Amino acid sequence: MLLFSKKPRATNAAQIGQSISIRNASLFYGDRTALQNISMEIPARKITALIGPSGCGKSSLLKCLNRMNDLTEGCRVEGEFLLGKSDIYTDIDLNELRKKVGMVFQKPNPFPMSVFDNVAYGPRSQGIRQSDQLEKIVEQSLRRAAMWDELQNRLHSSALALSGGQQQRLCIARALAVKPLILLMDEPTSALDPISTAKIEELCCELRKTTTLVIVTHNMQQARRLSDVTAFLLSGHLVEMDTTETLFNHPKREETARYVKGQFG
């Protein structure tokens, strides 16, 4: 059993990999079981979609991967969550983990500061202060997020003045600025228009060349066109996980077939 108060041991940074192994993992909020005996292998530099009805445990599982659940009183985790050979809860310092595993939330949450300062926030927190180095990081991150052409003349304008789609892509650029190995995305396009959604999906496809992506989505069409692997969760259990093509076209479980056909959820 793993408790959040457990002090991590020092680990070799080289052992922190881009593949994720979850072994016999359960998650409890007080007396309530949110996840039960989950085991899965999330491949490196691929897009893995987590699907399932509301309350099935998708977001709870995602938060386990960068210890966002640490902030929840009465939360308890059992089992193993490995990045490469290193366990998230016992081997990796929390600050180091947050450098390696970025997160983008459902609702865009830019800081109330300039575009430049949003992207530079993470590198500055890591001790980078040289202006030329920060400028290079900001440009590289905005280019990776396909936003440099849009924002290069607005770097010192408030991020809050951007459109919703631009704010979400800025949050992705902010996450990329610390060069994460893994990027977690919790329904990143659910509040966006189709054009902004298409831009973020295009960005995700580009990012998987270098980054492992895990995306929670309720949109079956999005999971189907975007992900390489899909995992279907139901009532805190992993029902089925396979390549996206196989899971949607040839599901092994009746519950999976009914869900992807839209018969419940």
Coordinates of C-alpha atoms in Angstrom, one line a residue:
M1 CA 0.0 0.0 0.0
L2 CA 1.3 3.4 -0.9
L3 CA 0.5 6.6 1.0
F4 CA 1.1 10.1 -0.3
S5 CA 3.2 10.9 2.8
K6 CA 5.8 8.3 1.8
K7 CA 9.2 9.9 1.0
P8 CA 10.5 9.1 -2.4
R9 CA 13.9 7.5 -2.7
A10 CA 16.5 9.1 -5.0
T11 CA 16.4 7.8 -8.5
N12 CA 18.5 7.9 -11.6
A13 CA 16.9 10.3 -14.0
A14 CA 17.9 8.0 -16.9
Q15 CA 15.5 5.4 -15.4
I16 CA 12.5 7.7 -15.9
G17 CA 11.1 6.6 -19.2
Q18 CA 8.3 7.5 -21.6
S19 CA 6.4 4.3 -21.3
I20 CA 3.9 3.9 -18.4
S21 CA 3.3 0.6 -16.6
I22 CA 0.3 0.5 -14.1
R23 CA 0.2 -2.7 -12.1
N24 CA -2.6 -3.8 -9.7
A25 CA -3.5 -0.2 -9.0
S26 CA -6.4 0.9 -6.9
L27 CA -7.5 4.3 -5.7
F28 CA -9.6 5.2 -2.7
Y29 CA -11.3 8.5 -1.7
G30 CA -12.0 7.7 2.0
D31 CA -14.3 4.7 1.9
R32 CA -15.1 5.1 -1.8
T33 CA -13.3 3.0 -4.3
A34 CA -12.5 5.1 -7.5
L35 CA -10.3 2.6 -9.2
Q36 CA -9.9 -1.1 -8.6
N37 CA -7.1 -3.4 -9.6
I38 CA -6.1 -1.6 -12.8
S39 CA -3.2 -3.0 -14.8
M40 CA -2.2 -1.5 -18.2
E41 CA 0.8 -0.7 -20.4
I42 CA 0.8 2.7 -22.0
P43 CA 3.3 2.8 -24.9
A44 CA 5.9 5.5 -25.4
R45 CA 5.4 8.2 -28.0
K46 CA 1.9 7.2 -28.8
I47 CA -1.5 8.7 -28.1
T48 CA -3.5 6.6 -25.6
A49 CA -7.2 7.6 -25.1
L50 CA -9.1 6.8 -21.9
I51 CA -12.8 6.5 -22.6
G52 CA -15.8 5.5 -20.5
P53 CA -19.0 7.1 -19.0
S54 CA -18.8 9.9 -16.5
G55 CA -17.6 8.7 -13.1
C56 CA -15.9 5.6 -14.4
G57 CA -12.4 6.8 -13.1
K58 CA -10.8 8.2 -16.2
S59 CA -9.8 11.5 -14.7
S60 CA -8.9 9.9 -11.4
L61 CA -6.5 7.5 -13.2
L62 CA -5.0 10.4 -15.2
K63 CA -4.3 12.4 -12.0
C64 CA -2.5 9.4 -10.5
L65 CA 0.1 9.7 -13.2
N66 CA 1.4 13.1 -11.9
R67 CA 0.1 12.8 -8.4
M68 CA -2.5 15.5 -8.6
N69 CA -4.5 13.3 -6.2
D70 CA -1.9 14.2 -3.5
L71 CA -4.0 17.3 -2.8
T72 CA -7.2 15.4 -2.0
E73 CA -7.7 14.6 1.6
G74 CA -8.3 11.0 2.4
C75 CA -7.0 9.8 -0.9
R76 CA -5.0 6.5 -0.9
V77 CA -3.2 4.6 -3.7
E78 CA -2.3 1.0 -3.9
G79 CA -0.2 -0.8 -6.6
E80 CA 2.6 0.5 -8.9
F81 CA 2.7 3.4 -11.4
L82 CA 6.0 3.2 -13.3
L83 CA 7.6 5.6 -15.7
G84 CA 10.2 3.3 -17.3
K85 CA 11.7 1.6 -14.2
S86 CA 10.9 4.3 -11.7
D87 CA 7.8 4.3 -9.5
I88 CA 5.9 7.6 -9.4
Y89 CA 5.1 7.4 -5.7
T90 CA 8.2 5.9 -4.2
D91 CA 11.2 6.7 -6.5
I92 CA 10.6 10.1 -8.0
D93 CA 10.7 13.5 -6.2
L94 CA 7.4 15.3 -6.8
N95 CA 9.1 18.4 -8.4
E96 CA 11.1 16.1 -10.7
L97 CA 7.9 14.2 -11.6
R98 CA 6.1 17.5 -12.5
K99 CA 9.0 18.3 -14.9
K100 CA 8.6 15.0 -16.6
V101 CA 4.8 14.7 -16.7
G102 CA 2.9 17.8 -17.8
M103 CA -0.9 18.2 -17.6
V104 CA -3.5 20.2 -19.6
F105 CA -7.0 20.5 -18.1
Q106 CA -10.5 20.6 -19.6
K107 CA -10.9 24.3 -19.0
P108 CA -8.0 26.6 -20.2
N109 CA -6.3 28.0 -17.2
P110 CA -3.7 30.6 -18.3
F111 CA -2.1 32.6 -15.6
P112 CA -3.2 36.3 -15.3
M113 CA 0.0 37.5 -16.9
S114 CA 1.5 38.0 -20.3
V115 CA 1.8 35.3 -23.0
F116 CA 5.6 35.4 -22.6
D117 CA 5.4 35.0 -18.8
N118 CA 3.0 32.2 -19.0
V119 CA 5.3 30.1 -21.1
A120 CA 8.4 31.2 -19.2
Y121 CA 6.9 30.4 -15.8
G122 CA 8.1 26.8 -15.7
P123 CA 11.6 27.4 -16.9
R124 CA 11.9 30.3 -14.4
S125 CA 10.7 28.0 -11.6
Q126 CA 13.6 25.7 -12.5
G127 CA 16.1 28.5 -12.1
I128 CA 16.5 29.7 -15.7
R129 CA 16.9 33.5 -15.5
Q130 CA 18.9 34.6 -18.6
S131 CA 16.6 36.6 -20.9
D132 CA 18.1 35.2 -24.1
Q133 CA 17.6 31.6 -22.9
L134 CA 14.0 32.3 -21.9
E135 CA 13.3 34.0 -25.2
K136 CA 14.5 30.9 -27.0
I137 CA 12.4 28.6 -24.9
V138 CA 9.3 30.7 -25.3
E139 CA 9.7 30.8 -29.1
Q140 CA 10.4 27.0 -29.3
S141 CA 7.4 26.2 -27.1
L142 CA 5.1 28.4 -29.1
R143 CA 6.3 27.0 -32.3
R144 CA 5.7 23.4 -31.1
A145 CA 2.2 24.5 -30.1
A146 CA 1.8 26.0 -33.6
M147 CA 1.2 29.4 -32.1
W148 CA 4.3 31.4 -32.9
D149 CA 3.0 33.1 -36.0
E150 CA -0.2 34.1 -34.2
L151 CA 1.5 35.4 -31.0
Q152 CA 5.0 36.6 -31.8
N153 CA 3.7 40.2 -31.8
R154 CA 1.5 39.7 -28.7
L155 CA 4.1 38.2 -26.3
H156 CA 3.6 41.0 -23.8
S157 CA -0.2 41.1 -24.0
S158 CA -2.3 39.5 -21.4
A159 CA -3.0 35.8 -22.0
L160 CA -6.5 36.3 -20.7
A161 CA -7.2 38.4 -23.9
L162 CA -6.8 35.3 -26.1
S163 CA -9.6 33.3 -27.5
G164 CA -10.6 30.0 -25.7
G165 CA -8.8 27.9 -28.3
Q166 CA -5.7 30.1 -28.2
Q167 CA -5.7 29.9 -24.4
Q168 CA -5.8 26.1 -24.5
R169 CA -2.9 25.9 -27.0
L170 CA -1.0 28.4 -24.8
C171 CA -1.5 26.1 -21.8
I172 CA -0.1 23.3 -24.0
A173 CA 2.9 25.5 -24.9
R174 CA 3.4 26.3 -21.2
A175 CA 3.5 22.6 -20.4
L176 CA 5.9 21.9 -23.2
A177 CA 8.3 24.6 -22.0
V178 CA 9.8 22.3 -19.4
K179 CA 10.3 19.6 -22.0
P180 CA 8.1 16.9 -20.4
L181 CA 8.4 13.2 -21.4
I182 CA 4.7 12.7 -21.0
L183 CA 1.7 15.0 -21.5
L184 CA -1.6 14.3 -19.8
M185 CA -4.7 15.9 -21.3
D186 CA -8.1 15.8 -19.5
E187 CA -10.8 16.5 -22.1
P188 CA -8.7 19.3 -23.6
T189 CA -11.1 20.2 -26.4
S190 CA -14.5 19.6 -24.8
A191 CA -15.2 23.4 -24.4
L192 CA -13.8 24.4 -27.8
D193 CA -15.3 25.1 -31.2
P194 CA -14.6 22.6 -34.1
I195 CA -11.8 24.8 -35.6
S196 CA -9.9 25.1 -32.3
T197 CA -10.5 21.4 -31.7
A198 CA -9.0 20.5 -35.1
K199 CA -5.9 22.6 -34.3
I200 CA -5.3 20.9 -31.0
E201 CA -5.8 17.4 -32.5
E202 CA -3.3 18.3 -35.2
L203 CA -0.9 19.5 -32.6
C204 CA -1.3 16.2 -30.6
C205 CA -0.4 14.2 -33.7
E206 CA 2.7 16.3 -34.1
L207 CA 3.7 16.0 -30.4
R208 CA 3.6 12.2 -30.4
K209 CA 6.8 12.1 -32.4
T210 CA 8.6 13.0 -29.2
T211 CA 6.1 12.8 -26.4
T212 CA 3.8 10.2 -24.8
L213 CA 0.3 11.5 -24.7
V214 CA -2.6 10.2 -22.5
I215 CA -6.0 11.8 -23.3
V216 CA -9.3 11.6 -21.5
T217 CA -12.2 12.1 -23.9
H218 CA -15.9 11.5 -24.0
N219 CA -15.9 12.0 -27.8
M220 CA -15.8 8.6 -29.5
Q221 CA -15.0 10.2 -32.9
Q222 CA -12.1 12.0 -31.4
A223 CA -10.7 8.9 -29.7
R224 CA -11.1 7.0 -33.0
R225 CA -9.3 9.5 -35.2
L226 CA -6.6 10.7 -32.8
S227 CA -5.4 7.8 -30.6
D228 CA -3.2 4.8 -31.3
V229 CA -4.4 2.9 -28.3
T230 CA -7.7 3.1 -26.4
A231 CA -8.6 1.9 -22.9
F232 CA -12.3 1.5 -21.9
L233 CA -13.0 2.0 -18.2
L234 CA -16.3 1.3 -16.4
S235 CA -17.2 1.7 -12.7
G236 CA -13.5 2.0 -11.8
H237 CA -12.4 -1.2 -13.7
L238 CA -10.4 -1.5 -16.9
V239 CA -12.8 -3.4 -19.1
E240 CA -10.7 -3.6 -22.3
M241 CA -7.5 -2.0 -23.8
D242 CA -6.3 -2.5 -27.3
T243 CA -5.2 -0.7 -30.4
T244 CA -7.9 1.9 -31.3
E245 CA -8.7 0.2 -34.5
T246 CA -9.3 -3.2 -32.8
L247 CA -11.2 -1.8 -29.8
F248 CA -13.6 0.1 -32.0
N249 CA -14.0 -2.4 -34.8
H250 CA -13.6 -5.8 -33.0
P251 CA -14.1 -5.3 -29.3
K252 CA -13.8 -8.4 -27.2
R253 CA -16.2 -7.5 -24.5
E254 CA -19.9 -6.9 -24.8
E255 CA -19.8 -3.8 -22.6
T256 CA -17.2 -2.2 -24.9
A257 CA -19.2 -2.9 -28.0
R258 CA -22.3 -1.3 -26.5
Y259 CA -20.4 1.7 -25.3
V260 CA -18.6 2.5 -28.5
K261 CA -21.9 2.1 -30.4
G262 CA -23.4 4.8 -28.1
Q263 CA -25.9 2.4 -26.4
F264 CA -25.1 3.8 -23.0
G265 CA -22.9 6.4 -21.2

